[in-house]
Amino acid sequence: MKYVDEFRDGELAKGLAAAVAIATKCAADATRSYSFMEFCGGHTHAISRYGIADLLPANVHMIHGPGCPVCVLPIGRVDMAIALALEHGATLCTYGDTLRIPASHGLSLLKAKSQGGDIRIVYSCADALALAQAHPEKQVVFFAIGFETTTPPTAVVIRQAQILGLKNFSVLCCHVLTPSAIGHILESPEVRDYGTVPLDGFIGPAHVSTVIGSRPYEFFAEEYRKPVVIAGFEPLDVMQAILMLVKQVNEGRAEVENQFSRAVTREGNLKAQNLVAEVFELRREFEWRGLNIVPYSALSIRGHYAQFDAEKRFPLSYRQVADNKACECGAILRGVKRPWECKLFGTVCTPENPMGSCMVSSEGACAAHYTYGRFKQLVQA
Amino acid sequence: MCLALPAIIVEIRDADMAVIELGGVRKECSLALIDDAAVGDYVIVHVGYALTKLDPEEAEKTLQLFAELGEAALAAE
């Protein structure tokens, strides 16, 4: 596949690994180490799947961030989706990723479906809209989750629903924002409980940045003196981004650099941004699984489009549900603990039966380590 | 979740729709979020929507840079 295979080339990876190794030896302080957070689950997955961690020198540490929308979706929101299907008789359309998320009362969307809930997997929100058009007798609700990548498509269908005058289509909006989560990791009250996170820089999102551009990260570079390198999701992209971060740290720079220049500009996709601004507004606060309440970190549907807001159409209320007390996801998402340092990891908490957010999707830090990383530890042991 | 792949536009249809091809598989994709897309352009496709056009020149530059960085490093070892 063009623009995919070339960016996974093993020979080029060896060269980049050598370049990273040399760069880390050029630090003013030869004993220093580097800790970088990759925000996105897509990067976490690439690092684990392609063995990037094994190609890095021992003094470069990758910390897996909270950028997996499935992982950070709080139980209470999944409970609302289940209630729509089971109590309000709605036809709930969802991306397949959400089906296995454990919710309250031992339920998940998959189990709710087996209990008779009309729950359907869609590839695109446009499929949910088409279903509503084809079935005027059904109340179709789209369970809208995701970061800035999935938000513009949701905005498109809400606008289309209004143009079509659809009376049986609405959206349970759970869209969240990347920059507010990065800010929260750097400066939340919980940082005091978990201790300081020793982060030397960030690998910035790939596809989120195609939409929002590289500009929103400039704040973190300026305000927190943390370098940010936006990188593509292919393994060579990640390797080059790590090299760029090491060089910035060595040279005492804290800038936003764009490795993913084939798809990301500073301004981003203005057409998509304008659509999102027209349909959505900031929520005052939103709960993130593992991060707790994060102010101004999510979107809700504007009053002008209220008739398509499932939270207004149906009598729904949000209830915060606590995670298992032994779950260390909060510390893991902030990079303070590693997956294997959690008592539940690999014992009661597995990808088949996830207890905490990091185990839910294959992009979560714990699931990625469970699937790809723990074998190395077994060999070393 | 934010997984998206570059695919080539092989046909433009009405109402902002296009047919894209990836690894021999063809599928419909919406162009509602981008402007000025043409047959032969590569777009990054996510949940049935093209998020942005891919810049072939920048892609080539990045690949060249990978090779140069690697060669220099391997020669220095």
Coordinates of C-alpha atoms in Angstrom, one line a residue:
Chain A
M1 CA 0.0 0.0 0.0
K2 CA 1.5 3.3 -1.1
Y3 CA 2.3 5.7 1.7
V4 CA 2.1 2.9 4.2
D5 CA 4.6 0.2 3.4
E6 CA 7.5 2.6 2.8
F7 CA 7.0 4.0 6.3
R8 CA 7.4 0.5 7.8
D9 CA 10.7 -0.4 6.2
G10 CA 13.0 -2.4 8.5
E11 CA 16.3 -1.3 6.9
L12 CA 15.4 2.4 7.3
A13 CA 14.4 1.6 10.9
K14 CA 17.9 0.3 11.7
G15 CA 19.4 3.5 10.4
L16 CA 17.0 5.7 12.4
A17 CA 17.7 3.6 15.5
A18 CA 21.4 4.2 15.0
A19 CA 20.8 7.9 14.6
V20 CA 18.8 8.0 17.9
A21 CA 21.6 6.1 19.7
I22 CA 24.2 8.6 18.5
A23 CA 22.0 11.6 19.4
T24 CA 21.5 10.4 23.0
K25 CA 25.3 10.2 23.4
C26 CA 25.6 13.8 22.3
A27 CA 23.9 15.2 25.5
A28 CA 25.8 17.7 27.6
D29 CA 25.2 15.4 30.6
A30 CA 26.2 11.9 29.5
T31 CA 24.2 10.3 32.3
R32 CA 20.9 11.9 31.5
S33 CA 17.8 9.9 30.4
Y34 CA 14.9 11.0 28.2
S35 CA 11.2 10.4 29.0
F36 CA 8.7 11.2 26.2
M37 CA 5.0 10.8 26.3
E38 CA 3.2 9.6 23.2
F39 CA -0.2 11.1 23.7
C40 CA -2.1 8.9 21.1
G41 CA -3.2 5.3 21.4
G42 CA -2.2 5.0 17.7
H43 CA 1.4 5.7 18.6
T44 CA 1.3 3.4 21.7
H45 CA 0.1 0.6 19.4
A46 CA 2.8 1.3 16.8
I47 CA 5.5 1.4 19.5
S48 CA 4.4 -2.0 20.9
R49 CA 3.5 -3.7 17.7
Y50 CA 6.7 -2.9 15.8
G51 CA 9.0 -3.3 18.7
I52 CA 10.2 0.3 18.7
A53 CA 10.9 0.3 22.4
D54 CA 13.5 -2.5 21.7
L55 CA 15.2 -0.3 19.1
L56 CA 15.7 2.6 21.5
P57 CA 18.7 3.1 23.7
A58 CA 18.2 2.1 27.4
N59 CA 18.0 5.8 28.5
V60 CA 15.0 6.7 26.3
H61 CA 11.7 5.9 27.9
M62 CA 8.3 6.1 26.2
I63 CA 5.4 6.8 28.4
H64 CA 2.0 6.0 27.1
G65 CA -0.6 8.8 27.3
P66 CA -4.4 8.9 27.6
G67 CA -5.1 9.4 23.9
C68 CA -7.4 6.5 23.3
P69 CA -11.0 7.7 23.2
V70 CA -12.3 4.2 24.0
C71 CA -10.1 4.0 27.1
V72 CA -11.0 7.4 28.5
L73 CA -14.8 7.1 27.9
P74 CA -16.2 7.0 31.5
I75 CA -18.5 4.1 32.5
G76 CA -21.3 6.6 33.2
R77 CA -21.5 7.5 29.5
V78 CA -21.6 3.9 28.4
D79 CA -24.4 3.4 31.0
M80 CA -26.3 6.2 29.2
A81 CA -25.9 4.5 25.8
I82 CA -27.1 1.2 27.3
A83 CA -30.1 3.0 28.9
L84 CA -31.1 4.4 25.5
A85 CA -31.3 1.0 24.0
L86 CA -32.7 -1.0 26.9
E87 CA -35.0 1.6 28.6
H88 CA -35.9 4.1 25.9
G89 CA -36.3 1.6 23.0
A90 CA -33.9 3.5 20.8
T91 CA -31.8 2.0 18.0
L92 CA -28.2 2.8 19.2
C93 CA -25.6 3.0 16.5
T94 CA -22.0 2.9 17.6
Y95 CA -18.4 2.4 16.3
G96 CA -17.4 -1.2 17.0
D97 CA -14.7 -0.1 19.5
T98 CA -17.2 0.7 22.3
L99 CA -19.0 -2.7 22.4
R100 CA -16.8 -4.4 25.0
I101 CA -16.3 -1.5 27.4
P102 CA -17.4 -2.8 30.8
A103 CA -20.3 -0.7 32.2
S104 CA -22.3 -0.9 35.4
H105 CA -24.2 -4.0 36.6
G106 CA -21.9 -6.3 34.7
L107 CA -23.2 -5.0 31.4
S108 CA -21.6 -3.8 28.2
L109 CA -23.2 -2.7 25.0
L110 CA -22.5 -6.3 23.7
K111 CA -24.4 -7.8 26.6
A112 CA -27.2 -5.3 26.3
K113 CA -27.5 -6.3 22.7
S114 CA -27.8 -10.0 23.7
Q115 CA -30.6 -8.9 26.1
G116 CA -32.6 -7.6 23.2
G117 CA -31.3 -4.0 22.9
D118 CA -31.3 -2.7 19.3
I119 CA -27.5 -1.9 19.1
R120 CA -25.8 -1.8 15.8
I121 CA -22.2 -1.3 14.7
V122 CA -21.6 1.3 12.1
Y123 CA -18.4 2.1 10.1
S124 CA -19.4 5.8 9.8
C125 CA -21.9 8.1 11.4
A126 CA -23.3 8.6 7.9
D127 CA -24.5 4.9 8.2
A128 CA -26.5 5.9 11.3
L129 CA -28.1 8.8 9.5
A130 CA -29.0 6.6 6.5
L131 CA -30.6 4.1 9.0
A132 CA -32.7 6.9 10.4
Q133 CA -33.8 8.0 7.0
A134 CA -34.8 4.4 6.0
H135 CA -36.7 3.7 9.3
P136 CA -38.8 6.7 10.3
E137 CA -40.5 4.5 12.8
K138 CA -37.3 4.0 14.8
Q139 CA -35.6 6.5 17.1
V140 CA -32.0 6.3 15.9
V141 CA -29.2 7.5 18.2
F142 CA -25.6 7.8 17.2
F143 CA -23.1 7.2 20.1
A144 CA -20.5 9.8 19.1
I145 CA -17.2 9.2 20.7
G146 CA -13.7 10.2 19.8
F147 CA -11.2 13.0 19.6
E148 CA -11.0 15.8 16.9
T149 CA -10.8 13.2 14.1
T150 CA -14.3 11.8 14.5
T151 CA -15.9 15.1 15.6
P152 CA -16.1 16.8 12.1
P153 CA -17.9 13.8 10.6
T154 CA -20.5 14.0 13.5
A155 CA -20.9 17.7 12.8
V156 CA -21.6 16.9 9.1
V157 CA -24.4 14.4 9.9
I158 CA -26.0 16.7 12.5
R159 CA -26.2 19.4 9.8
Q160 CA -27.5 17.0 7.2
A161 CA -30.2 15.8 9.7
Q162 CA -31.3 19.4 10.1
I163 CA -31.4 20.0 6.3
L164 CA -33.4 16.7 5.9
G165 CA -35.7 17.7 8.8
L166 CA -35.3 14.3 10.4
K167 CA -37.4 13.8 13.5
N168 CA -35.9 10.4 14.5
F169 CA -32.2 11.0 14.6
S170 CA -30.1 12.2 17.5
V171 CA -26.5 12.1 18.9
L172 CA -25.2 11.1 22.3
C173 CA -22.2 13.4 22.1
C174 CA -19.1 12.3 24.0
H175 CA -16.4 14.0 21.8
V176 CA -13.3 15.1 23.7
L177 CA -10.5 17.4 23.1
T178 CA -6.8 16.6 22.9
P179 CA -5.1 19.8 24.1
S180 CA -7.1 20.0 27.3
A181 CA -6.1 16.5 28.3
I182 CA -2.4 17.2 27.7
G183 CA -2.7 20.4 29.8
H184 CA -4.4 18.3 32.5
I185 CA -1.6 15.8 32.6
L186 CA 0.9 18.6 33.1
E187 CA -1.0 20.6 35.7
S188 CA -3.9 18.8 37.5
P189 CA -4.5 18.7 41.3
E190 CA -3.8 14.9 41.0
V191 CA -0.2 15.5 40.0
R192 CA 0.3 16.3 43.7
D193 CA -1.0 12.8 44.7
Y194 CA 0.8 10.9 42.0
G195 CA 4.1 12.9 42.1
T196 CA 5.7 14.9 39.4
V197 CA 5.7 13.3 36.0
P198 CA 9.2 13.5 34.6
L199 CA 8.3 14.3 31.0
D200 CA 10.9 15.8 28.6
G201 CA 8.6 16.1 25.7
F202 CA 5.5 14.9 23.8
I203 CA 4.9 13.1 20.5
G204 CA 1.9 14.9 19.3
P205 CA -1.2 13.3 17.6
A206 CA -1.1 12.4 13.9
H207 CA -4.6 12.5 12.6
V208 CA -6.0 14.8 15.3
S209 CA -3.5 17.3 14.0
T210 CA -4.6 17.0 10.4
V211 CA -7.8 18.6 11.7
I212 CA -6.7 21.1 14.4
G213 CA -3.2 21.8 13.0
S214 CA 0.0 22.2 14.9
R215 CA -0.8 25.6 16.4
P216 CA -2.7 24.4 19.5
Y217 CA 0.5 22.7 20.8
E218 CA 2.5 25.9 20.7
F219 CA 1.1 26.8 24.1
F220 CA 2.7 23.7 25.7
A221 CA 6.0 24.4 24.2
E222 CA 6.0 28.1 25.3
E223 CA 4.2 27.8 28.7
Y224 CA 5.6 24.5 30.0
R225 CA 8.9 24.5 28.1
K226 CA 8.1 21.0 26.7
P227 CA 9.0 20.1 23.1
V228 CA 6.2 18.7 21.0
V229 CA 6.8 16.8 17.7
I230 CA 3.7 15.9 15.7
A231 CA 4.3 12.5 14.2
G232 CA 2.6 10.0 11.8
F233 CA 1.4 6.7 13.1
E234 CA 3.8 4.5 11.1
P235 CA 6.8 3.1 12.9
L236 CA 9.4 5.1 11.0
D237 CA 7.5 8.3 11.7
V238 CA 7.6 7.5 15.4
M239 CA 11.4 6.8 15.3
Q240 CA 12.1 10.1 13.5
A241 CA 9.9 12.0 16.0
I242 CA 11.9 10.5 18.9
L243 CA 15.1 11.6 17.2
M244 CA 13.8 15.1 16.8
L245 CA 12.7 15.2 20.5
V246 CA 16.2 14.0 21.7
K247 CA 17.8 16.7 19.6
Q248 CA 15.5 19.4 21.0
V249 CA 16.3 18.4 24.5
N250 CA 20.0 18.2 23.8
E251 CA 19.9 21.7 22.4
G252 CA 17.7 23.1 25.1
R253 CA 14.9 23.9 22.7
A254 CA 11.2 23.6 23.4
E255 CA 9.4 24.0 20.1
V256 CA 6.6 22.5 18.1
E257 CA 8.0 20.5 15.2
N258 CA 6.0 18.7 12.5
Q259 CA 7.3 15.3 11.4
F260 CA 4.0 14.5 9.7
S261 CA 4.4 17.2 7.2
R262 CA 2.8 15.1 4.5
A263 CA -0.6 15.6 6.1
V264 CA -0.4 18.3 8.8
T265 CA -0.1 22.1 8.5
R266 CA 0.1 24.7 11.2
E267 CA -3.5 25.9 10.5
G268 CA -5.1 22.4 10.0
N269 CA -8.3 21.8 8.2
L270 CA -10.2 25.0 8.5
K271 CA -13.3 23.7 6.7
A272 CA -13.6 20.9 9.4
Q273 CA -12.8 23.4 12.2
N274 CA -15.6 25.7 11.1
L275 CA -18.2 22.9 10.8
V276 CA -17.3 21.8 14.3
A277 CA -17.5 25.3 15.7
E278 CA -20.9 25.7 14.1
V279 CA -22.4 22.6 15.6
F280 CA -20.6 22.1 18.9
E281 CA -19.7 24.2 22.0
L282 CA -17.4 23.6 24.9
R283 CA -18.7 21.6 27.9
R284 CA -17.9 23.1 31.2
E285 CA -16.5 19.8 32.4
F286 CA -16.4 16.2 31.4
E287 CA -15.2 13.0 33.2
W288 CA -12.4 11.1 31.6
R289 CA -11.9 7.6 32.7
G290 CA -8.6 7.5 34.6
L291 CA -8.2 11.3 34.7
N292 CA -11.4 12.2 36.6
I293 CA -13.2 15.5 35.8
V294 CA -11.3 17.7 33.3
P295 CA -12.6 21.2 32.8
Y296 CA -13.5 22.4 29.3
S297 CA -12.2 19.1 27.8
A298 CA -15.3 18.0 25.7
L299 CA -18.0 19.2 23.4
S300 CA -21.7 19.3 23.5
I301 CA -24.3 20.2 20.8
R302 CA -25.2 23.8 20.4
G303 CA -28.7 25.0 21.3
H304 CA -29.4 25.7 17.6
Y305 CA -29.2 21.9 17.0
A306 CA -30.7 20.8 20.3
Q307 CA -33.4 18.7 18.6
F308 CA -30.6 16.3 17.6
D309 CA -29.1 16.1 21.1
A310 CA -30.0 12.7 22.6
E311 CA -29.4 14.2 26.1
K312 CA -32.2 16.6 25.5
R313 CA -34.5 14.3 23.6
F314 CA -34.5 11.5 26.1
P315 CA -34.7 11.7 29.9
L316 CA -31.1 10.8 30.5
S317 CA -28.9 11.7 33.4
Y318 CA -25.2 11.2 34.0
R319 CA -23.9 9.3 37.0
Q320 CA -20.2 9.1 37.9
V321 CA -19.2 5.5 38.4
A322 CA -15.9 4.7 40.2
D323 CA -13.3 2.3 38.8
N324 CA -12.1 -0.7 40.8
K325 CA -10.1 0.6 43.8
A326 CA -7.0 -1.4 43.0
C327 CA -6.9 -0.1 39.4
E328 CA -3.8 2.0 38.7
C329 CA -5.0 3.5 35.4
G330 CA -4.9 7.0 36.8
A331 CA -1.2 6.7 37.5
I332 CA -0.5 4.8 34.3
L333 CA -2.2 7.3 32.1
R334 CA 0.0 10.0 33.7
G335 CA 3.1 8.0 33.2
V336 CA 3.8 7.6 36.9
K337 CA 3.4 3.8 36.9
R338 CA 3.9 1.1 34.3
P339 CA 1.2 -1.5 33.5
W340 CA 3.0 -4.4 35.2
E341 CA 3.2 -2.4 38.4
C342 CA -0.6 -2.7 38.8
K343 CA -1.8 -5.7 40.9
L344 CA -4.7 -6.3 38.6
F345 CA -2.6 -6.4 35.4
G346 CA -2.8 -9.8 33.6
T347 CA -4.5 -11.4 36.6
V348 CA -8.1 -10.2 36.9
C349 CA -7.7 -7.5 34.3
T350 CA -7.1 -8.8 30.8
P351 CA -8.2 -7.7 27.3
E352 CA -11.0 -10.3 27.5
N353 CA -12.2 -9.0 30.8
P354 CA -10.9 -5.5 31.2
M355 CA -11.3 -3.8 34.6
G356 CA -9.6 -0.5 33.9
S357 CA -9.5 1.9 31.0
C358 CA -6.0 1.1 29.8
M359 CA -7.0 -2.5 29.1
V360 CA -10.2 -1.7 27.2
S361 CA -8.9 -1.0 23.7
S362 CA -5.9 -2.5 21.9
E363 CA -4.5 1.1 21.9
G364 CA -4.5 1.3 25.7
A365 CA -1.2 1.1 27.5
C366 CA -2.0 -2.1 29.4
A367 CA -3.6 -3.9 26.5
A368 CA -0.6 -3.0 24.3
H369 CA 1.8 -4.3 26.9
Y370 CA -0.3 -7.4 27.5
T371 CA -0.4 -8.2 23.8
Y372 CA 3.1 -7.4 22.7
G373 CA 5.4 -6.3 25.5
R374 CA 5.2 -8.9 28.3
F375 CA 6.8 -11.7 26.3
K376 CA 10.1 -9.8 26.4
Q377 CA 9.8 -9.6 30.2
L378 CA 9.1 -13.3 30.4
V379 CA 12.3 -14.0 28.3
Q380 CA 14.4 -11.8 30.5
A381 CA 13.0 -13.4 33.6
Chain B
M1 CA -9.7 4.6 17.3
C2 CA -8.0 7.5 15.4
L3 CA -6.7 5.0 12.8
A4 CA -6.8 6.4 9.3
L5 CA -5.1 5.3 6.1
P6 CA -4.1 7.1 2.9
A7 CA -6.2 6.0 0.0
I8 CA -6.3 7.1 -3.6
I9 CA -9.5 8.7 -5.1
V10 CA -10.5 6.7 -8.2
E11 CA -13.9 8.3 -8.9
I12 CA -15.8 11.5 -7.8
R13 CA -19.5 11.2 -7.4
D14 CA -22.3 13.6 -6.6
A15 CA -23.0 15.1 -3.2
D16 CA -19.4 15.3 -2.0
M17 CA -18.9 11.5 -2.4
A18 CA -16.0 9.7 -3.9
V19 CA -14.8 6.1 -4.5
I20 CA -11.4 5.4 -2.9
E21 CA -9.1 2.5 -3.3
L22 CA -6.7 1.0 -0.7
G23 CA -4.8 -2.2 -1.3
G24 CA -7.2 -3.3 -4.0
V25 CA -10.3 -2.6 -1.9
R26 CA -12.7 0.1 -3.1
K27 CA -15.1 1.9 -0.9
E28 CA -17.2 5.1 -0.9
C29 CA -15.9 8.0 1.1
S30 CA -17.2 11.5 1.8
L31 CA -15.3 14.6 0.7
A32 CA -17.5 16.9 2.7
L33 CA -14.6 18.0 4.9
I34 CA -12.1 18.9 2.2
D35 CA -11.9 21.2 -0.8
D36 CA -10.5 20.7 -4.3
A37 CA -10.0 16.9 -4.3
A38 CA -9.5 15.3 -7.7
V39 CA -9.2 11.8 -9.1
G40 CA -5.6 10.5 -8.4
D41 CA -5.2 12.5 -5.1
Y42 CA -4.3 10.6 -2.0
V43 CA -6.6 11.4 1.0
I44 CA -6.4 10.3 4.6
V45 CA -9.6 8.4 5.3
H46 CA -11.2 8.1 8.7
V47 CA -14.7 6.7 9.5
G48 CA -15.8 7.2 5.9
Y49 CA -14.6 10.8 5.6
A50 CA -11.5 12.2 4.0
L51 CA -9.8 14.3 6.7
T52 CA -7.1 15.9 4.5
K53 CA -5.2 15.5 1.3
L54 CA -1.8 13.9 1.4
D55 CA 1.1 15.9 0.1
P56 CA 3.2 13.6 -2.1
E57 CA 6.2 16.0 -2.2
E58 CA 6.3 16.2 1.6
A59 CA 6.0 12.4 1.8
E60 CA 9.0 12.0 -0.5
K61 CA 11.0 14.5 1.5
T62 CA 10.3 12.6 4.7
L63 CA 11.3 9.3 3.2
Q64 CA 14.5 10.8 1.9
L65 CA 15.3 12.3 5.3
F66 CA 14.8 8.8 6.9
A67 CA 17.4 7.4 4.5
E68 CA 19.9 10.3 4.9
L69 CA 19.7 10.3 8.7
G70 CA 20.1 6.5 8.8
E71 CA 23.0 6.4 6.3
A72 CA 24.9 9.1 8.2
A73 CA 24.3 7.4 11.5
L74 CA 25.4 3.9 10.3
A75 CA 28.5 5.4 8.7
A76 CA 29.4 7.1 12.0
E77 CA 29.1 3.9 14.0

